[in-house]
mmCIF file of C-alpha atoms in Angstrom:
data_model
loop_
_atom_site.group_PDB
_atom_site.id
_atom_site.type_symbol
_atom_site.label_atom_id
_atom_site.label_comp_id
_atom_site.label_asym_id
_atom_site.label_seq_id
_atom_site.Cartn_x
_atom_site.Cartn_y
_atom_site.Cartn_z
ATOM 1 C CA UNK A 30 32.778 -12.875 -2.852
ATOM 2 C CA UNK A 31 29.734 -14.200 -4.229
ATOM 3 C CA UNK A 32 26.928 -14.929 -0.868
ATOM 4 C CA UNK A 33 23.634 -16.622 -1.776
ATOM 5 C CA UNK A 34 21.496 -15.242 0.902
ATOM 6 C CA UNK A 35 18.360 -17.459 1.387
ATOM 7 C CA UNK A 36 15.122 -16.789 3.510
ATOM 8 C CA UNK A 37 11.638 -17.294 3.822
ATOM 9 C CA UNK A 38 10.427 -13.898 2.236
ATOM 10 C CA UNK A 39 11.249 -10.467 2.006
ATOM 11 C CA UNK A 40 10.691 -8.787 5.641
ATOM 12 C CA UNK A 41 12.507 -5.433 7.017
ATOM 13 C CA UNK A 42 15.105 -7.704 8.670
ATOM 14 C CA UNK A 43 16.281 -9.125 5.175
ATOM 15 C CA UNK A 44 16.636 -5.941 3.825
ATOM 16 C CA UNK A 45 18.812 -5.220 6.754
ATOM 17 C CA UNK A 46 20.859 -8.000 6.206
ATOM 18 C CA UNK A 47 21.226 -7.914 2.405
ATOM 19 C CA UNK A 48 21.989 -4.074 2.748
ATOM 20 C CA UNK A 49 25.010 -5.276 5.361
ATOM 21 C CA UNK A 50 26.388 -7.399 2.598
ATOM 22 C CA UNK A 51 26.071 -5.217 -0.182
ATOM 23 C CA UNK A 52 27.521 -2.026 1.496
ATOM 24 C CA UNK A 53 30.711 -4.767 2.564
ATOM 25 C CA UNK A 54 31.573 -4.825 -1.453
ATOM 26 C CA UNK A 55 30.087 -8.177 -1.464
ATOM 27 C CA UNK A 56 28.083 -9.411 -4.347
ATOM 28 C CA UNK A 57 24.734 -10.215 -2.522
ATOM 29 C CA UNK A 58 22.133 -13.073 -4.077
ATOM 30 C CA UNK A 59 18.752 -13.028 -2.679
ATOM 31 C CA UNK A 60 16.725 -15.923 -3.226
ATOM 32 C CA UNK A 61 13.387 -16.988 -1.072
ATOM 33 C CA UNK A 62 10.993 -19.689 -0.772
ATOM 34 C CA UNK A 63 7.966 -17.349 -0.932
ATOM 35 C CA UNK A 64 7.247 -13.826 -3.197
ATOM 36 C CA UNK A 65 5.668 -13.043 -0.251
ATOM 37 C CA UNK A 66 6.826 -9.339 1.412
ATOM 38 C CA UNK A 67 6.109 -7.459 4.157
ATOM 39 C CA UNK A 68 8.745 -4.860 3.409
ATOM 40 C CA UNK A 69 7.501 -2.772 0.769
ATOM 41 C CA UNK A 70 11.336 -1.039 -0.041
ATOM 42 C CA UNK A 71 12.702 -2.228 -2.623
ATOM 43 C CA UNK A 72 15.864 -4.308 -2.550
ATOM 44 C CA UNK A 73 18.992 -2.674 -1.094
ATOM 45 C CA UNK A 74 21.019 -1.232 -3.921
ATOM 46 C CA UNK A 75 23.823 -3.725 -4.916
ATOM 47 C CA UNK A 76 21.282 -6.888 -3.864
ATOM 48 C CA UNK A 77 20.269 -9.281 -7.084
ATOM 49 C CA UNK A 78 16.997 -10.752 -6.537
ATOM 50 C CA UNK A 79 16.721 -14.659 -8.047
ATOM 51 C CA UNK A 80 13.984 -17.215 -7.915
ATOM 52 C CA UNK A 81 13.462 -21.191 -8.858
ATOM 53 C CA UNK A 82 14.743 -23.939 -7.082
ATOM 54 C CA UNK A 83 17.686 -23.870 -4.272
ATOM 55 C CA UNK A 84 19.798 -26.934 -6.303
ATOM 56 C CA UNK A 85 19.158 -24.462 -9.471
ATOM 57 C CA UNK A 86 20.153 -21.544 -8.153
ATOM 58 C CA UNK A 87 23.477 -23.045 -6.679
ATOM 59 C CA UNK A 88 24.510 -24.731 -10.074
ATOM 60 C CA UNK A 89 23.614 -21.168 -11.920
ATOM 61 C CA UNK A 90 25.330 -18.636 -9.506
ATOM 62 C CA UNK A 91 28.100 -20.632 -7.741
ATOM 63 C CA UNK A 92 28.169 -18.663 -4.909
ATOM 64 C CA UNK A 93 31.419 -18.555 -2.353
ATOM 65 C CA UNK A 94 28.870 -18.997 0.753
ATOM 66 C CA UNK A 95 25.133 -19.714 1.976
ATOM 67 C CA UNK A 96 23.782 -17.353 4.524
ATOM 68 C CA UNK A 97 19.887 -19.040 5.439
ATOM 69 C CA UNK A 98 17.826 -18.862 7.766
ATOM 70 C CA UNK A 99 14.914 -19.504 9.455
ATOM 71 C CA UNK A 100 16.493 -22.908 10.289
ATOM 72 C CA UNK A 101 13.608 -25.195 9.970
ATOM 73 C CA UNK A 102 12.646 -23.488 6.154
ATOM 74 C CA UNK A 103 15.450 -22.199 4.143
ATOM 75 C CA UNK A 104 18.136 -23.562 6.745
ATOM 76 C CA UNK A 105 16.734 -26.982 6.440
ATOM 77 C CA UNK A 106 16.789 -26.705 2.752
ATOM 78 C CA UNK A 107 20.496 -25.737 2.668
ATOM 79 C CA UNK A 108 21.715 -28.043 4.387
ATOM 80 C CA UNK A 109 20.450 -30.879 2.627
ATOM 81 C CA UNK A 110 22.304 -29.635 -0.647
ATOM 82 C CA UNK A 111 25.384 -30.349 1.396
ATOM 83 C CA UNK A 112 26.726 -26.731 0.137
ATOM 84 C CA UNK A 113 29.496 -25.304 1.610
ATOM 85 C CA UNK A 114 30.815 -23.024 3.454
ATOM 86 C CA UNK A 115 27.076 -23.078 4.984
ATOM 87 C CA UNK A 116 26.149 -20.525 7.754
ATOM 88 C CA UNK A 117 22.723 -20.921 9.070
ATOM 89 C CA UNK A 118 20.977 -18.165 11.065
ATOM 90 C CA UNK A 119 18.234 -18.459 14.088
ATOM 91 C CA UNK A 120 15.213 -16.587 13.332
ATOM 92 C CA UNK A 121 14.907 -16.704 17.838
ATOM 93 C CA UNK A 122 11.520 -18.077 17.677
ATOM 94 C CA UNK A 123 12.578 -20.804 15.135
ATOM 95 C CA UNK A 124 14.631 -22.748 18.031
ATOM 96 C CA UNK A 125 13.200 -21.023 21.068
ATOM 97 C CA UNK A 126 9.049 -22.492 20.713
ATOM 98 C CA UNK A 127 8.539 -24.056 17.242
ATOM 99 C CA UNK A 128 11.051 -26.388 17.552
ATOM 100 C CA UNK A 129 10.377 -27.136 21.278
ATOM 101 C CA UNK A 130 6.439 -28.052 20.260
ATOM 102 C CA UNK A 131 6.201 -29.689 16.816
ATOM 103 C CA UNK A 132 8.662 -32.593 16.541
ATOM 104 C CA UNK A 133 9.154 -32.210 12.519
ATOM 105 C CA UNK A 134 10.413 -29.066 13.495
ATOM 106 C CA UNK A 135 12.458 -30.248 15.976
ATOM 107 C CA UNK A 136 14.134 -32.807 13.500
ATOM 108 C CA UNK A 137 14.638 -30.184 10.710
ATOM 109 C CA UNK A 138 16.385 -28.414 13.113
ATOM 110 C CA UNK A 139 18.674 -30.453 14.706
ATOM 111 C CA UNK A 140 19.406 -31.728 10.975
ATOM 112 C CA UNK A 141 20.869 -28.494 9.515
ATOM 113 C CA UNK A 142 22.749 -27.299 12.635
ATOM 114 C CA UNK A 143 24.621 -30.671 12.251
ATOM 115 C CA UNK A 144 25.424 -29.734 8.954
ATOM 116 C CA UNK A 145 25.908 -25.965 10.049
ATOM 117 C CA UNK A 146 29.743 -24.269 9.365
ATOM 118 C CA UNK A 147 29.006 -21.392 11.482
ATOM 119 C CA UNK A 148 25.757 -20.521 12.940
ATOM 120 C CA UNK A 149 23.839 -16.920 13.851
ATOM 121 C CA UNK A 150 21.823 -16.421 17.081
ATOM 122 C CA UNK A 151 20.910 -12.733 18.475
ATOM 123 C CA UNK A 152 21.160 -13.920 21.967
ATOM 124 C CA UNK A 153 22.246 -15.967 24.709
ATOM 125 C CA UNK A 154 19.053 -17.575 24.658
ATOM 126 C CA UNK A 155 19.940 -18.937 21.495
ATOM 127 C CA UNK A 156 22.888 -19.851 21.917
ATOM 128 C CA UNK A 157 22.367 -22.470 24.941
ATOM 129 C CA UNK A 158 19.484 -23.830 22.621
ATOM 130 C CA UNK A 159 22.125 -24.416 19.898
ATOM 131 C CA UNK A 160 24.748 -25.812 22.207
ATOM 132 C CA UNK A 161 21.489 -28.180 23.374
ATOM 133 C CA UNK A 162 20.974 -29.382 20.184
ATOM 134 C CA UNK A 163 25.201 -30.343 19.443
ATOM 135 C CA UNK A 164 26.146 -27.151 17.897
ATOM 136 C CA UNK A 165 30.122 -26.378 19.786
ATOM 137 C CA UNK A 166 30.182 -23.071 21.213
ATOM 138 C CA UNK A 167 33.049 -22.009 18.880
ATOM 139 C CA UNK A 168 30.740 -22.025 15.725
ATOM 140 C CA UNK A 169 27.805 -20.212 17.381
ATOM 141 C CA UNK A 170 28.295 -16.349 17.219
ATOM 142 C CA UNK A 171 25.495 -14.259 18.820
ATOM 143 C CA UNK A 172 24.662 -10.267 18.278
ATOM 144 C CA UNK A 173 21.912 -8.871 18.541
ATOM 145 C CA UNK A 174 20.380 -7.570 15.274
ATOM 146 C CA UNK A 175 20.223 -3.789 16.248
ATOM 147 C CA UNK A 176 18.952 -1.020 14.664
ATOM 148 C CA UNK A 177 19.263 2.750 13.455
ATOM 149 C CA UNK A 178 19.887 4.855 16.425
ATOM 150 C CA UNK A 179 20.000 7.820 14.805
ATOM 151 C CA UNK A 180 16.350 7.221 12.731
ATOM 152 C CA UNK A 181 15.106 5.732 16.172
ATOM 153 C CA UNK A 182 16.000 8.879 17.926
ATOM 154 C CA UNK A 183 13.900 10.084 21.098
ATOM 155 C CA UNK A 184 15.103 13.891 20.274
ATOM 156 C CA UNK A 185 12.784 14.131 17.131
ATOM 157 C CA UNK A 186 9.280 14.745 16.864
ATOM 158 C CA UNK A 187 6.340 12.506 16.135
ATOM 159 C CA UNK A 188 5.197 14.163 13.173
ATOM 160 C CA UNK A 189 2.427 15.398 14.421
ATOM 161 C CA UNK A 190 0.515 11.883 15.205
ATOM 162 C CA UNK A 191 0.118 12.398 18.757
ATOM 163 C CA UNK A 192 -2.099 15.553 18.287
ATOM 164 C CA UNK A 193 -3.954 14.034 15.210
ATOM 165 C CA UNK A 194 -5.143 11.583 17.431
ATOM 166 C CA UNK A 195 -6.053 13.846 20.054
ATOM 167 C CA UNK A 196 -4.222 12.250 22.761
ATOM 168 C CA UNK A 197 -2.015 14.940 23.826
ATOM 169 C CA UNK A 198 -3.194 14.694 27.713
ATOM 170 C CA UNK A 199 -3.485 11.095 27.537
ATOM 171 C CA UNK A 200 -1.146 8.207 28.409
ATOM 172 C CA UNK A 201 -0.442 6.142 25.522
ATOM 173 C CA UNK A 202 1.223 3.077 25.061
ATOM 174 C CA UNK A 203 2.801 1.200 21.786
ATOM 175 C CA UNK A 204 2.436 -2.365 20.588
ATOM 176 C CA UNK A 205 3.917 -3.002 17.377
ATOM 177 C CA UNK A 206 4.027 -6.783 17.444
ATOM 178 C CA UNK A 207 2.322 -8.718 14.405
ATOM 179 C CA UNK A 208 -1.185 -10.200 15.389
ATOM 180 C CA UNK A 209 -0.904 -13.814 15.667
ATOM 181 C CA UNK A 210 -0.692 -16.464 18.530
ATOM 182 C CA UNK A 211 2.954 -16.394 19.074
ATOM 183 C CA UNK A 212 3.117 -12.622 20.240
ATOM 184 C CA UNK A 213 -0.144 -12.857 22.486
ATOM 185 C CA UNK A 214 -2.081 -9.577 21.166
ATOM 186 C CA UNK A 215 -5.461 -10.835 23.345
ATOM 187 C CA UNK A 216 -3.219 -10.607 26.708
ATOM 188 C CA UNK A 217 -2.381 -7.052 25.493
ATOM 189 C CA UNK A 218 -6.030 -6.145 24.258
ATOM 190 C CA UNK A 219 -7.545 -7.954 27.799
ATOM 191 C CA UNK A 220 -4.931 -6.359 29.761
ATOM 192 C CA UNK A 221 -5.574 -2.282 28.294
ATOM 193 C CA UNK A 222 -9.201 -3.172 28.838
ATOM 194 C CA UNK A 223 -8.529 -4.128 32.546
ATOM 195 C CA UNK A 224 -6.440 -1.267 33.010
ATOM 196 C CA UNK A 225 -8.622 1.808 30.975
ATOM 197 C CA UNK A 226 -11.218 0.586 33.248
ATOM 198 C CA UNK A 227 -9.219 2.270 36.095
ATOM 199 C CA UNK A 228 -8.018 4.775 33.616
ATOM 200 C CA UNK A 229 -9.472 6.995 31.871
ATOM 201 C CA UNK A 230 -6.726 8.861 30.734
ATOM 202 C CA UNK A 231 -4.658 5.257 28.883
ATOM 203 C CA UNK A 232 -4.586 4.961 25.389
ATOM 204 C CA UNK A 233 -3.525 2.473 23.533
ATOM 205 C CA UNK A 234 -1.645 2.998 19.684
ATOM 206 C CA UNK A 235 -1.782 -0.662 18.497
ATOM 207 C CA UNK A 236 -1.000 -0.527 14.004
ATOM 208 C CA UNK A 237 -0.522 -4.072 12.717
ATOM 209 C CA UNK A 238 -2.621 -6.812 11.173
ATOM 210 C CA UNK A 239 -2.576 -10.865 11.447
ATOM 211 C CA UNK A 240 -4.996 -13.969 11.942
ATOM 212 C CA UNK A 241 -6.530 -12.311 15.445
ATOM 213 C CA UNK A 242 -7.901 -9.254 14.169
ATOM 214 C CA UNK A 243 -11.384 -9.904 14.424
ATOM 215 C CA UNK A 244 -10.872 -11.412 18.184
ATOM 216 C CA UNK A 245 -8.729 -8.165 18.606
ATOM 217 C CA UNK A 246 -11.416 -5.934 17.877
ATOM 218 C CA UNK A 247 -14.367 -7.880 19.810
ATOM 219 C CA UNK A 248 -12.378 -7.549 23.136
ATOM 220 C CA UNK A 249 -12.029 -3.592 22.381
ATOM 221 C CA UNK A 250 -15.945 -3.419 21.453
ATOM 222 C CA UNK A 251 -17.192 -5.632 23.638
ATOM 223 C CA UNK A 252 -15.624 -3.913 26.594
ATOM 224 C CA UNK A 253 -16.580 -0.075 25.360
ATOM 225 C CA UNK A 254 -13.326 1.080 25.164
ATOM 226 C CA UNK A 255 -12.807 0.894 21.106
ATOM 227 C CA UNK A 256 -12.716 4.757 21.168
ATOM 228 C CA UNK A 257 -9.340 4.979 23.541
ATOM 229 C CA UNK A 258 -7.677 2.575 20.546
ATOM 230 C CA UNK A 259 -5.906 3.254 17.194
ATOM 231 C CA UNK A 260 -5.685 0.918 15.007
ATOM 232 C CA UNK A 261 -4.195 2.047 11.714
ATOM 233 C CA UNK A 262 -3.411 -1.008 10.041
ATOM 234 C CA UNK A 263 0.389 -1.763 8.231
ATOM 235 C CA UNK A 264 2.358 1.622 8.440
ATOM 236 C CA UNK A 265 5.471 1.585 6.559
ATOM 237 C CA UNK A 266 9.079 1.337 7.873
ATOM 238 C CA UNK A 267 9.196 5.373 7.134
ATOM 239 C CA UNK A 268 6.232 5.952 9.572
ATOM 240 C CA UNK A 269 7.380 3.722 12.622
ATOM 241 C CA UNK A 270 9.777 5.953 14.547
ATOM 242 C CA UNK A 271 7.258 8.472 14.993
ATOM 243 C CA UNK A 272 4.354 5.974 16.396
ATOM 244 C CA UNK A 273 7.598 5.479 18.867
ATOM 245 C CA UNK A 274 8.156 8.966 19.597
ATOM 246 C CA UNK A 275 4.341 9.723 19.788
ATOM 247 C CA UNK A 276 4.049 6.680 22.578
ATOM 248 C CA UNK A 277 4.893 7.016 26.605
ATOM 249 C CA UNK A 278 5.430 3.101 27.222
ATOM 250 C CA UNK A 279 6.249 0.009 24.524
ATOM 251 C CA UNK A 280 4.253 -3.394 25.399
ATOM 252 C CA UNK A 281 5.153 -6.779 23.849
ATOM 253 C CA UNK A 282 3.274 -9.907 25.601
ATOM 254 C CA UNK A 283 5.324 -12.665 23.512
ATOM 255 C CA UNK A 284 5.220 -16.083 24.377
ATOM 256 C CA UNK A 285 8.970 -16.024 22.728
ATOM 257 C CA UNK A 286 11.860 -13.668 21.285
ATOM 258 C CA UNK A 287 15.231 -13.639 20.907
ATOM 259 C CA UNK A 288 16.972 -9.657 21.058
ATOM 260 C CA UNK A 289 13.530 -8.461 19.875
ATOM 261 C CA UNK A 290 14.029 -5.561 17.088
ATOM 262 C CA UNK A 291 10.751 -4.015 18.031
ATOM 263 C CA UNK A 292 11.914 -3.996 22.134
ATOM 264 C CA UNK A 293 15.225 -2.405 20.945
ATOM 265 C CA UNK A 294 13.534 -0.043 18.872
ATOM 266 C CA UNK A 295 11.656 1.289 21.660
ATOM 267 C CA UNK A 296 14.165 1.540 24.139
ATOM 268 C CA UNK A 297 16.318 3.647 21.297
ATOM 269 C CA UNK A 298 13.255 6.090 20.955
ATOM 270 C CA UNK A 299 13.670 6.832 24.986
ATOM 271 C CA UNK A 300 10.383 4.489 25.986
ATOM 272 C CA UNK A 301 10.344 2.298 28.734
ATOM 273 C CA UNK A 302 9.095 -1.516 27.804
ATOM 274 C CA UNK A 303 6.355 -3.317 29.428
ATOM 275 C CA UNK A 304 7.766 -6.996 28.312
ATOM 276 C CA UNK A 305 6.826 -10.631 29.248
ATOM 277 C CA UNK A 306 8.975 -12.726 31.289
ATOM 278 C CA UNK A 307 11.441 -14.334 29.158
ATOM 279 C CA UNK A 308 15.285 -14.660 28.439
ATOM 280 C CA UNK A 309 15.601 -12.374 25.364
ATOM 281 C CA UNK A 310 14.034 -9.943 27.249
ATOM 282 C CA UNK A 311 15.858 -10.103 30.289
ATOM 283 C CA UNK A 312 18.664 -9.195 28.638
ATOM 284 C CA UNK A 313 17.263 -5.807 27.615
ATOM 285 C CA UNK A 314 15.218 -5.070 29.964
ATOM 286 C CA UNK A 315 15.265 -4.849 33.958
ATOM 287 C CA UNK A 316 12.302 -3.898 36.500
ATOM 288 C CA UNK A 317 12.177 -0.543 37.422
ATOM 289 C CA UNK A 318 15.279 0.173 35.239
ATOM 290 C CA UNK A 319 14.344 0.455 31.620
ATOM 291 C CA UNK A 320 10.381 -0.891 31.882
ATOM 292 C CA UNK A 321 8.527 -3.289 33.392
ATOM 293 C CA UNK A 322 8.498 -7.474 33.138
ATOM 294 C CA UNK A 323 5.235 -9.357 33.703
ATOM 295 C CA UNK A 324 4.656 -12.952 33.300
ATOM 296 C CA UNK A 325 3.378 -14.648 29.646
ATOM 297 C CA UNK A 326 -0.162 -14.954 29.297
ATOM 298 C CA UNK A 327 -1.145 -12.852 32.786
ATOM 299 C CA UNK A 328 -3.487 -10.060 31.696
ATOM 300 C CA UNK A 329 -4.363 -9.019 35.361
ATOM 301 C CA UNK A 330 -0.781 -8.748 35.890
ATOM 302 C CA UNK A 331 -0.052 -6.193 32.793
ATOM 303 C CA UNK A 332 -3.160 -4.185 33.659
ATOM 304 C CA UNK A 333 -1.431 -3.775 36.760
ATOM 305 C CA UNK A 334 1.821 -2.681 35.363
ATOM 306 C CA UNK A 335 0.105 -0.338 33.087
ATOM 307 C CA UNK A 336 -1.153 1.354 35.517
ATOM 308 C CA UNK A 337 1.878 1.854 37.340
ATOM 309 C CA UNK A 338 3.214 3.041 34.130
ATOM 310 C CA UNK A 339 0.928 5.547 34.295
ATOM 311 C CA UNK A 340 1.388 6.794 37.404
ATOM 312 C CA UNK A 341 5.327 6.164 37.606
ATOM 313 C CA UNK A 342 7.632 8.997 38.740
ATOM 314 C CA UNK A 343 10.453 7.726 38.032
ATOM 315 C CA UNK A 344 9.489 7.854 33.891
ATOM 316 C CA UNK A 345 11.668 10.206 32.841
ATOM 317 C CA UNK A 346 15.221 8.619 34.571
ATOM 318 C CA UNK A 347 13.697 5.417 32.472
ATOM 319 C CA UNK A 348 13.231 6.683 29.494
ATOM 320 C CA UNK A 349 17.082 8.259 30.352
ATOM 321 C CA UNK A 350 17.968 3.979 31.215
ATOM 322 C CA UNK A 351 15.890 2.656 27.989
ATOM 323 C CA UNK A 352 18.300 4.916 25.674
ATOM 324 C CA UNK A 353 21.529 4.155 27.252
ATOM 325 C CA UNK A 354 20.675 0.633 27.142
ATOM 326 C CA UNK A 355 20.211 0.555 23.149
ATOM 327 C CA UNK A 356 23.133 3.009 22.878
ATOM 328 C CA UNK A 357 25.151 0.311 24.422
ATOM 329 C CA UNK A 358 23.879 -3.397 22.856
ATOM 330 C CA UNK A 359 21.806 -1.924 19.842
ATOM 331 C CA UNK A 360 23.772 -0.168 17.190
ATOM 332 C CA UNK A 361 23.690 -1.906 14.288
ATOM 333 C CA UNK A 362 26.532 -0.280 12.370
ATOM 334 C CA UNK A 363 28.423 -1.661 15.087
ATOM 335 C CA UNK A 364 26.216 -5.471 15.886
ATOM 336 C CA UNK A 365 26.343 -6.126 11.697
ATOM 337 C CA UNK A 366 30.077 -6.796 11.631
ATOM 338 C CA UNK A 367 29.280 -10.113 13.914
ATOM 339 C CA UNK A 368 28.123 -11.326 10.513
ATOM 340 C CA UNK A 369 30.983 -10.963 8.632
ATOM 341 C CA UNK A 370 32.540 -12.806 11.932
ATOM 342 C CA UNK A 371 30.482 -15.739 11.006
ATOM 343 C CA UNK A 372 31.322 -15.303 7.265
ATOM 344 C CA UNK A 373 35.148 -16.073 7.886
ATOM 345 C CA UNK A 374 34.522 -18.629 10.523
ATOM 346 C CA UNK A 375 32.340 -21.016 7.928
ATOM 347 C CA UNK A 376 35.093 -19.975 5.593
ATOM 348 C CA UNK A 377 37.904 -21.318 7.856
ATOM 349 C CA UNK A 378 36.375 -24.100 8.906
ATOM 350 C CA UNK A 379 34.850 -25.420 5.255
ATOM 351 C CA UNK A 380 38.970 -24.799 3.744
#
């Protein structure tokens, strides 16, 4: 079976997805609206990589079935080509915030779920804003995403990083979260800088790049404290676990998620989560159990909680909680075959 698999670029969650199709024997088309890429692997092996325009690309290939997503880019674009069997995938923040603030968004939205066969959400959260919007519950199917438990392992070392850094006595925590509005780095930054006030000993490992990079770094220089931060720019998919493994605490302040891949990463690698307030992270994370919640946008609040993190004694029968956790919700050798659920439910109900 032929699927055209369509999305906005090439990111580490499409190769995920186009290596899940090509290791089921299926012959996997990759076609996006950009050449942009922040994945620098190449494409899974089995995945054929096509460009030009969507109605092109459909009268060339022929494929069996459309998997596309974000839903107000590529899902929008499907659907209007009236193609099916059509499965359309949530991106979370796609139907969780933009479509809930921009009204074009909204409308491209609603459109292709109407048009939808099956559609792909990676949590509950999603799946009430679907069912919102007219989608029936029967064509919705929700997993989260999940990840490598065995590469995102909190028995293996860090490589070393830790003690390059020279933080071996210090408390560090993680934030792997792009830099841009939508996953509130300044909270984080004004929060650390509240906290390393108070103590010394916090360190914060922050790699990543995005459109608040200069305000990033002001906050850090500003408040003296650019010498207890690392920033070491894009690391590669290779290099992540052990910026995991070489952290005490994870620390995501996004206004939105669905089953973040980041948050499940670090609860694999055995490190409790300091996580804002919102449904796809309830689900993943509890107070006191596997990290820490604090509400969006309160920088007083996470200082607080970072502090605590610090001085928790109760860190080690976390870090036990965090791992459990992902061992139970987050395998994705287990999660992927949800897709090929929503595969044979388009299929079924396009026949």
């Amino acid at each position: 079976m032929k699927i055209l698999y369509f999305s906005r670029g090439y990111t580490p969650h499409d190769h995920r997805f186009l290596s899940a199709i090509a290791e089921a024997g299926y012959e996997a088309l990759f076609l996006r609206q950009s050449r942009a890429a922040s994945e620098t692997r190449p494409l899974p092996k089995g995945a054929r990589d096509l460009s030009g325009d969507l109605k092109d690309v459909l009268a060339d290939v022929k494929p069996d079935l459309i998997h596309a997503g974000p839903l107000p880019g590529p899902g929008y674009l499907a659907a209007k080509c009236s193609f099916h069997p059509l499965v359309l995938m949530s991106w979370g923040s796609d139907i969780l915030w933009d479509a809930r603030r921009n009204p074009l968004t909204s409308r491209r939205v609603r459109y292709a779920l109407g048009r939808a066969n099956a559609v792909i959400g990676d949590c509950e959260a999603v799946r009430q804003a679907a069912g919102a919007l007219g989608v029936p519950d029967e064509r919705i199917v929700i997993f989260p995403w999940g990840i490598d438990l065995d590469l995102f392992n909190p028995k293996r070392g860090d490589g070393g990083l830790r003690a390059r850094l020279g933080w071996q006595n210090s408390f560090v925590i993680l934030h792997t979260r792009s830099w841009e509005p939508l996953y509130d780095p300044l909270t984080v930054a004004r929060g650390f800088v509240g906290a390393a006030r108070r103590n010394t000993s916090l360190r914060l490992l922050m790699p990543g790049d995005g459109s608040l990079a200069a305000k990033l770094r002001r906050v850090f220089e500003r408040a003296g404290v650019l010498d207890r931060v690392h920033l070491p720019g894009q690391i590669s998919q290779e290099d992540l676990p052990n910026y995991y493994r070489a952290a005490d605490a994870y620390i995501s302040a996004s206004q939105s998620d669905g089953s973040s891949v980041s948050l499940m990463e670090a609860l694999a690698s055995g490190r409790p989560a300091l996580v804002s307030d919102i449904p796809g992270n309830r689900e993943w994370v509890r107070s006191g159990k596997q990290g820490w919640l604090f509400p969006v946008k309160d920088e007083t609040a996470l200082a607080d909680l970072m502090l605590q993190a610090a001085e928790s004694s109760q860190r080690e029968e976390m870090r036990a909680q965090a791992r459990q956790v992902a061992e139970a919700r987050a395998d994705w050798n287990i999660n992927k075959q949800g897709l090929f659920r929503a595969y044979s439910l388009a299929l079924e109900a396009a026949s």
